[in-house]
Short mmCIF file of C-alpha atoms and ligand atoms in Angstrom, two decimals:
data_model
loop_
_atom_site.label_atom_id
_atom_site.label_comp_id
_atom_site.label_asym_id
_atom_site.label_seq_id
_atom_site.Cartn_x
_atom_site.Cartn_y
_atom_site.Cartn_z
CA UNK A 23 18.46 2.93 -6.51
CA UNK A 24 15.80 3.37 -8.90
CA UNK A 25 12.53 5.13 -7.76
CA UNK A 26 11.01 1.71 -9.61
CA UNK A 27 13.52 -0.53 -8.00
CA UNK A 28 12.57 0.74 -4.40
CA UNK A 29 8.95 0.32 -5.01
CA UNK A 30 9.65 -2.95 -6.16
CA UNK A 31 12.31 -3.87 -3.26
CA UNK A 32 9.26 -1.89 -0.74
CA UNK A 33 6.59 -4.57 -1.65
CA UNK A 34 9.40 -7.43 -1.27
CA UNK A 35 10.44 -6.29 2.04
CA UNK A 36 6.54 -5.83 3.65
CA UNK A 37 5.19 -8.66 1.98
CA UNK A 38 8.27 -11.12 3.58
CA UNK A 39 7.46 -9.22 6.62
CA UNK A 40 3.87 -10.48 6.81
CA UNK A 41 4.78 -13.55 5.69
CA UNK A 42 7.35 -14.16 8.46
CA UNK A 43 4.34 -13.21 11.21
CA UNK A 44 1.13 -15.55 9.79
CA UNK A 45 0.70 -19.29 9.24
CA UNK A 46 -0.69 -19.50 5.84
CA UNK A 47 -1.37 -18.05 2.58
CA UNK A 48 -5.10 -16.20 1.89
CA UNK A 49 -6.57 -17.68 -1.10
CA UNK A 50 -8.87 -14.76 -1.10
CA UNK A 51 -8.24 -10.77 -0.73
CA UNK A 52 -11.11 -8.58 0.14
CA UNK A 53 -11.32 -4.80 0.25
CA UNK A 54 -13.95 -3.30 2.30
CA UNK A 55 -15.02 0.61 1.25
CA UNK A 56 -17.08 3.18 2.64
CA UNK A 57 -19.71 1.63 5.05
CA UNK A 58 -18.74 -1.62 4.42
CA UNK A 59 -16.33 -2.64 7.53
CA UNK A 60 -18.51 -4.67 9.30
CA UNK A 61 -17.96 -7.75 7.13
CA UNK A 62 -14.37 -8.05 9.09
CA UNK A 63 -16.11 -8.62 12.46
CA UNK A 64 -17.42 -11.97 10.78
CA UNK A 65 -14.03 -13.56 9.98
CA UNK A 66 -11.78 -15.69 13.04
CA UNK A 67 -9.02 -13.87 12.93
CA UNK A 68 -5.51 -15.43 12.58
CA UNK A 69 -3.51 -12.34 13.10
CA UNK A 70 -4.48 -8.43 12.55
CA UNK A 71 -2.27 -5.42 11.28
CA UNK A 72 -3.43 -2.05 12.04
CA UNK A 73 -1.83 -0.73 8.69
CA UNK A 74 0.46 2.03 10.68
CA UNK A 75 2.65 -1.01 12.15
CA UNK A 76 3.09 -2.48 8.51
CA UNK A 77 6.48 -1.76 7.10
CA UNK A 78 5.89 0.33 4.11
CA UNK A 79 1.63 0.99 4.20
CA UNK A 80 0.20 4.28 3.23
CA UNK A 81 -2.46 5.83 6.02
CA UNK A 82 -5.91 6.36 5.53
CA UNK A 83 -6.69 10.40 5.75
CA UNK A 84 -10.56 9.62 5.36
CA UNK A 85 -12.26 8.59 8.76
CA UNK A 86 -14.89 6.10 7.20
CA UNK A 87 -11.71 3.97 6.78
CA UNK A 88 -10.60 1.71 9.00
CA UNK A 89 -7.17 0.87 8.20
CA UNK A 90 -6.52 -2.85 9.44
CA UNK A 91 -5.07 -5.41 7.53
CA UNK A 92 -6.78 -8.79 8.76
CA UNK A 93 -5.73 -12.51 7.94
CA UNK A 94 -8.16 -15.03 9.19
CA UNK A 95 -11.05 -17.74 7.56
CA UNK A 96 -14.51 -16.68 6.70
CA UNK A 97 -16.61 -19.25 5.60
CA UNK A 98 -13.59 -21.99 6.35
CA UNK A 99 -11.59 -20.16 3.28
CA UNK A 100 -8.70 -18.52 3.78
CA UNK A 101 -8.91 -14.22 3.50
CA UNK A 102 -7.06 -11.48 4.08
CA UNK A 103 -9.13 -8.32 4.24
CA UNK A 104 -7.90 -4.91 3.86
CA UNK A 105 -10.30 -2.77 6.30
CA UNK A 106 -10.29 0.86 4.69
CA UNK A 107 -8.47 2.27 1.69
CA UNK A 108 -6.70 4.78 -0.12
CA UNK A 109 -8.21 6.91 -2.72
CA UNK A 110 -6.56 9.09 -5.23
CA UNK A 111 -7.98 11.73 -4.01
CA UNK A 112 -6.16 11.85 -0.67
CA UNK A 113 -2.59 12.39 -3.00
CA UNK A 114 -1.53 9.63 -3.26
CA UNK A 115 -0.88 8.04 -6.83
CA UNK A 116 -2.12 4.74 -8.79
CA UNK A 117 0.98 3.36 -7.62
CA UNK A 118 1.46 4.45 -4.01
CA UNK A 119 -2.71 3.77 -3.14
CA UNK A 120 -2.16 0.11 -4.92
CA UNK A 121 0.51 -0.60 -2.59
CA UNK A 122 -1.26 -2.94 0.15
CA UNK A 123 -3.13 -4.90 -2.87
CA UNK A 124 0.69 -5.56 -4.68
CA UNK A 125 1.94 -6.81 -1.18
CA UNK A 126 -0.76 -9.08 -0.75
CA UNK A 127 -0.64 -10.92 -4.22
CA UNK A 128 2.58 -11.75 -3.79
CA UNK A 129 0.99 -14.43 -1.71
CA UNK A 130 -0.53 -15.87 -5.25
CA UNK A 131 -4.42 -15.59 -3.78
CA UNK A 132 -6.97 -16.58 -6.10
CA UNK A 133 -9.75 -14.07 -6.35
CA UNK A 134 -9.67 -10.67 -5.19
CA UNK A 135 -13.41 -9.17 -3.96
CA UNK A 136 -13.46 -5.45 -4.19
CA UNK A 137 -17.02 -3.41 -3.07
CA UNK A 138 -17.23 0.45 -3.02
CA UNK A 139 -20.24 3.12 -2.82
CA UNK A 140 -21.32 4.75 -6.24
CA UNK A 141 -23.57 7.10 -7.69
CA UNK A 142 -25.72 5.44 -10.02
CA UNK A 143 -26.28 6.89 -13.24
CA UNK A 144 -28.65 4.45 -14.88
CA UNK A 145 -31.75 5.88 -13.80
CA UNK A 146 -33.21 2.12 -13.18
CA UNK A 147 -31.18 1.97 -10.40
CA UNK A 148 -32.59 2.95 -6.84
CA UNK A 149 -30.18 3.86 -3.65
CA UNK A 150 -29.52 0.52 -1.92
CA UNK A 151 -28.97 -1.69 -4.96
CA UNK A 152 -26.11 -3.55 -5.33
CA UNK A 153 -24.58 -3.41 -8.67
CA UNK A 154 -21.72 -6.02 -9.42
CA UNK A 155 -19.66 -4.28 -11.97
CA UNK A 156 -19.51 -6.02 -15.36
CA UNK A 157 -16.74 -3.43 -16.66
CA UNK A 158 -15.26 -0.02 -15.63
CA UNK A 159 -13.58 3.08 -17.44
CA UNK A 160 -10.53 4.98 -15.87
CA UNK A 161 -10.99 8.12 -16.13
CA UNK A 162 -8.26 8.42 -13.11
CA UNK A 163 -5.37 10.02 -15.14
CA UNK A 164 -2.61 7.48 -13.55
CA UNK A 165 -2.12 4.13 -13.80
CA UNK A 166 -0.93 2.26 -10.94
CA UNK A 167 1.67 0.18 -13.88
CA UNK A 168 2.74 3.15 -15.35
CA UNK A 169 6.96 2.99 -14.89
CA UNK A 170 8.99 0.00 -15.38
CA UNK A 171 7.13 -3.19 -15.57
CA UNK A 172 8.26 -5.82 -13.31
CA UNK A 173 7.73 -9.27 -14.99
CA UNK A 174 7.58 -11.24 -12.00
CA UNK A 175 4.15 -9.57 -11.59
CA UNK A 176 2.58 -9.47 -14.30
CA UNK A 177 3.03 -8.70 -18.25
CA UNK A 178 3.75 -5.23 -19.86
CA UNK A 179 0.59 -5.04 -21.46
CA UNK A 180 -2.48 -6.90 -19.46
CA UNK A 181 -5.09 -7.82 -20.82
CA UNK A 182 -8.72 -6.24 -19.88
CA UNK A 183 -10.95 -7.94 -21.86
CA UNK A 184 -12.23 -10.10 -19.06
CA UNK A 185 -11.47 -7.85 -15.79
CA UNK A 186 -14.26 -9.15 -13.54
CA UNK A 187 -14.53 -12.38 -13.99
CA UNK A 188 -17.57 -13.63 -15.87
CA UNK A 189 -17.85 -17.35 -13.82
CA UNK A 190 -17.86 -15.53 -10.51
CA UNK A 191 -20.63 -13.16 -11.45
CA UNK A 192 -22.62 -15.75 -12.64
CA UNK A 193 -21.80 -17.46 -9.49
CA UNK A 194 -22.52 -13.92 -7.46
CA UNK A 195 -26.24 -13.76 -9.12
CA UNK A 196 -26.96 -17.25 -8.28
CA UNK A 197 -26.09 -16.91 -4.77
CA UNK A 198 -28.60 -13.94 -4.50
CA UNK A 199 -31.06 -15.46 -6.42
CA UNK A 200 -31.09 -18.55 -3.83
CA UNK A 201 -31.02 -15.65 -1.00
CA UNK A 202 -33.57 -13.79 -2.88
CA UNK A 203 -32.10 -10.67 -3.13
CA UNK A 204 -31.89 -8.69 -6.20
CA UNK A 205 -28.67 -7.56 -8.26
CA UNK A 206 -28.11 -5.08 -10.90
CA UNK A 207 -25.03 -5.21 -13.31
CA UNK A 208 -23.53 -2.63 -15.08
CA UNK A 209 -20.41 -0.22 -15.84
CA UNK A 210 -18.41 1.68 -13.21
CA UNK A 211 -16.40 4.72 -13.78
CA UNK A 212 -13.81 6.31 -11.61
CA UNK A 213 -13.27 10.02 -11.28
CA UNK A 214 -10.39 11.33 -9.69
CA UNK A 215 -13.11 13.52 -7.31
CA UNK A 216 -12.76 14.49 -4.31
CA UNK A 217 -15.26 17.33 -5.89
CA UNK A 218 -18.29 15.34 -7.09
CA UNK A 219 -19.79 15.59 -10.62
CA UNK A 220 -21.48 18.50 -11.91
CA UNK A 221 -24.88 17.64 -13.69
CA UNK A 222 -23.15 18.20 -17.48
CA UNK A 223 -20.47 15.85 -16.09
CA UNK A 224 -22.94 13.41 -14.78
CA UNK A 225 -24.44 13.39 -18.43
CA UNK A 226 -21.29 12.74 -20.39
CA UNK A 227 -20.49 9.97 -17.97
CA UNK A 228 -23.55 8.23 -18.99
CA UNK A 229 -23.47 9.34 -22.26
CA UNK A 230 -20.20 7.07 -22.52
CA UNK A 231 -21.71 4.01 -21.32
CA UNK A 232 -21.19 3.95 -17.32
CA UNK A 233 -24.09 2.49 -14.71
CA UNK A 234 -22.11 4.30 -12.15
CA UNK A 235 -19.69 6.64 -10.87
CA UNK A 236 -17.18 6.32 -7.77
CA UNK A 237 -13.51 7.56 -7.14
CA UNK A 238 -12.14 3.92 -6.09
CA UNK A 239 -11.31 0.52 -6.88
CA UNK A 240 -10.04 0.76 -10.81
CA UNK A 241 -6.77 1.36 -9.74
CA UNK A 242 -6.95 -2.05 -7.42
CA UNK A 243 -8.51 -3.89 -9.89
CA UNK A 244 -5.92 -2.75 -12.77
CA UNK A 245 -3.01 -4.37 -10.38
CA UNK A 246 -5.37 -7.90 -9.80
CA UNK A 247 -5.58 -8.13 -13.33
CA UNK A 248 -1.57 -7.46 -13.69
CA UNK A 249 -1.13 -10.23 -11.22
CA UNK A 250 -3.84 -12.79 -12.62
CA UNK A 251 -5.93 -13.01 -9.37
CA UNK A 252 -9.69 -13.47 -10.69
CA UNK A 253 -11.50 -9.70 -9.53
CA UNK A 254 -15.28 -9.58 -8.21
CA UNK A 255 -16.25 -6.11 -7.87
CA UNK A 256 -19.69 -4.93 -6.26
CA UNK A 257 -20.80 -1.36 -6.00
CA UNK A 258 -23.11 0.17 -3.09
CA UNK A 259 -25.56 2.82 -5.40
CA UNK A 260 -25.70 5.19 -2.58
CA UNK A 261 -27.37 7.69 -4.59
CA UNK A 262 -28.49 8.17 -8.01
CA UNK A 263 -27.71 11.00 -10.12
CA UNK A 264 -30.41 12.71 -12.97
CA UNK A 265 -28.74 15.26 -14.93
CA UNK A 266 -31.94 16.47 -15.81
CA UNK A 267 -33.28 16.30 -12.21
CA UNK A 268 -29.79 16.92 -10.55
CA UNK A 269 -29.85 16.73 -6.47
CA UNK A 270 -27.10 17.52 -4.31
CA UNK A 271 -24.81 14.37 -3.29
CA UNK A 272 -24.45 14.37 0.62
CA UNK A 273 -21.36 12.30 1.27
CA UNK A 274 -23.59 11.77 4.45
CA UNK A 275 -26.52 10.32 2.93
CA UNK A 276 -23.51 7.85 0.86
CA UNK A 277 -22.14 6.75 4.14
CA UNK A 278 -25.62 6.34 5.59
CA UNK A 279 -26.96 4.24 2.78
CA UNK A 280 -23.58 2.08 2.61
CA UNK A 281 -24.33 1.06 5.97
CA UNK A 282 -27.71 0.21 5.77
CA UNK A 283 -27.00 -1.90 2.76
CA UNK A 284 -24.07 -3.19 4.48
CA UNK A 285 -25.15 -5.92 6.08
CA UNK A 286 -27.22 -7.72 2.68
CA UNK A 287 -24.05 -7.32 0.87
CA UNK A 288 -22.18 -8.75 3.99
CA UNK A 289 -24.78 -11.61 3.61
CA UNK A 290 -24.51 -12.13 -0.15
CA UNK A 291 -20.60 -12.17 0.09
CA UNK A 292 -20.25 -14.60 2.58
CA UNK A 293 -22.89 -17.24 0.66
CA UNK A 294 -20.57 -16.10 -1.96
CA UNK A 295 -17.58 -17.13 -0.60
CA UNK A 296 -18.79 -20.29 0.99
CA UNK A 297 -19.96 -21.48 -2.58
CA UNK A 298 -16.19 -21.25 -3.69
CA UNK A 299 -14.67 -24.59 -4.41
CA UNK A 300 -11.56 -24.61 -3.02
N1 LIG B 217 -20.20 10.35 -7.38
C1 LIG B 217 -18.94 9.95 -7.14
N2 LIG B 217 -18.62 9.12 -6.17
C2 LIG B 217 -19.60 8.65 -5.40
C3 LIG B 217 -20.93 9.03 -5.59
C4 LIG B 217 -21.26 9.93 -6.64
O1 LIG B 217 -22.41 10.30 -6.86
N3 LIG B 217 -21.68 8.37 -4.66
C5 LIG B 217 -20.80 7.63 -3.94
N4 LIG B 217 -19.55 7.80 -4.38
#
């Protein structure tokens, strides 16, 4: 078989497993990063994967991850949340670190809510804002649809003119607003880390246009797009990078402000969510 064909017959074969084991369908898939577990305490669980008993699923190498896969309704709407993820990074490719994502929109969800820490690189931003990302750039040099397309999931040649939805940031900002809380929006750009930018670096990334640098979700977001689920994405800025006033990054100090913003984003999400109508 086909290195293509097995990836393709791989996703079948976990996603029918799933589906054999769980009572419904999750209009809603949601991706929790660094710091930002807690929100899967919140939901009634239907059923719960640790992702080493799913047919198929990579395994987190980075302890900040979880690694559960949870069905169950937040907000009476149906999720499935993937608790921890895989980063390119850790050696896996586009393709292999997509995998959980490609199983679960085979179940046709609707929107697909990705949040990740970032260094911020507009200098308006402060550590502890949330950013909801408005666009990215890859500079990850994979693709997770590079090989043979498979129509059944999605076209050759997708479209990212629109990647994050538009109507569900505008929806995101009026949620806050109501809750008060501030939002920032802006660019993200993914590195392929795990080193983390050098000040020269940090000032080409903004010189090309990004709010924000991380070494996630692109590659998630590229296959949501591919399989026309609707794609919120919200950035932690855990730090903020100057060029001109460069500090060391502590990937401490990221994990420590993710979790103290945690639980406002946890907040904002779930207002979020419950505003969906469906
Ligand atoms: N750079 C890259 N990734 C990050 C950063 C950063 O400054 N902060 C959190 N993730």
């Amino acid at each position: 078989m086909r290195e293509e064909d097995q990836y393709f017959k791989k996703v079948e074969d976990t996603y029918l497993f799933l589906k054999e084991k769980i009572s419904f369908s999750p209009d809603i898939i949601i991706t929790l990063g660094t710091g930002l577990s807690s929100l899967g305490e919140k939901i009634e669980k239907v059923a719960a994967f640790p992702y080493k008993e799913i047919p198929n699923f990579p395994v987190s190498t980075v302890e900040t991850h979880k690694g559960e896969l949870i069905f169950g309704l937040l907000e009476g709407k149906k999720v499935a949340v993937l608790q921890g993820r895989f980063h390119y990074y850790e050696g896996y490719s586009a393709k292999e670190l997509t995998f959980p994502l490609r199983v679960l929109t085979l179940f046709k969800p609707k929107i697909y809510i990705v949040s990740n820490a970032a260094g911020g690189l507009n200098l308006s931003f402060k550590s502890g804002d949330i950013m909801l990302i408005k666009d990215h750039i890859n500079l990850i040099t994979d693709n997770p649809l590079r090989g043979i397309n498979n129509e059944k999931w999605g076209p050759r040649f997708p479209d990212m003119s629109c990647a994050y939805a538009p109507e569900l940031r505008e929806l995101f900002k009026k949620v806050s607003q109501k809750l008060n809380e501030k939002v920032r929006e802006g660019v993200y750009v993914a590195v392929p880390g795990p080193s983390l930018e050098t000040p020269a670096e940090t000032r080409f990334l903004k010189i090309i246009g990004a709010d924000a640098v991380g070494m996630s979700t692109v590659p998630e977001v590229i296959v949501a797009v591919h399989a026309g689920v609707k794609v919120l994405g919200i950035s932690i800025i855990s730090n903020v990078n100057d060029p001109d006033n460069f500090k060391p990054i502590l990937f401490s100090e990221v994990v420590e402000i993710s979790k103290k913003t945690e639980k406002k984003l946890g907040k904002l999400v779930k207002a979020f969510i419950k505003e969906l109508e469906f």
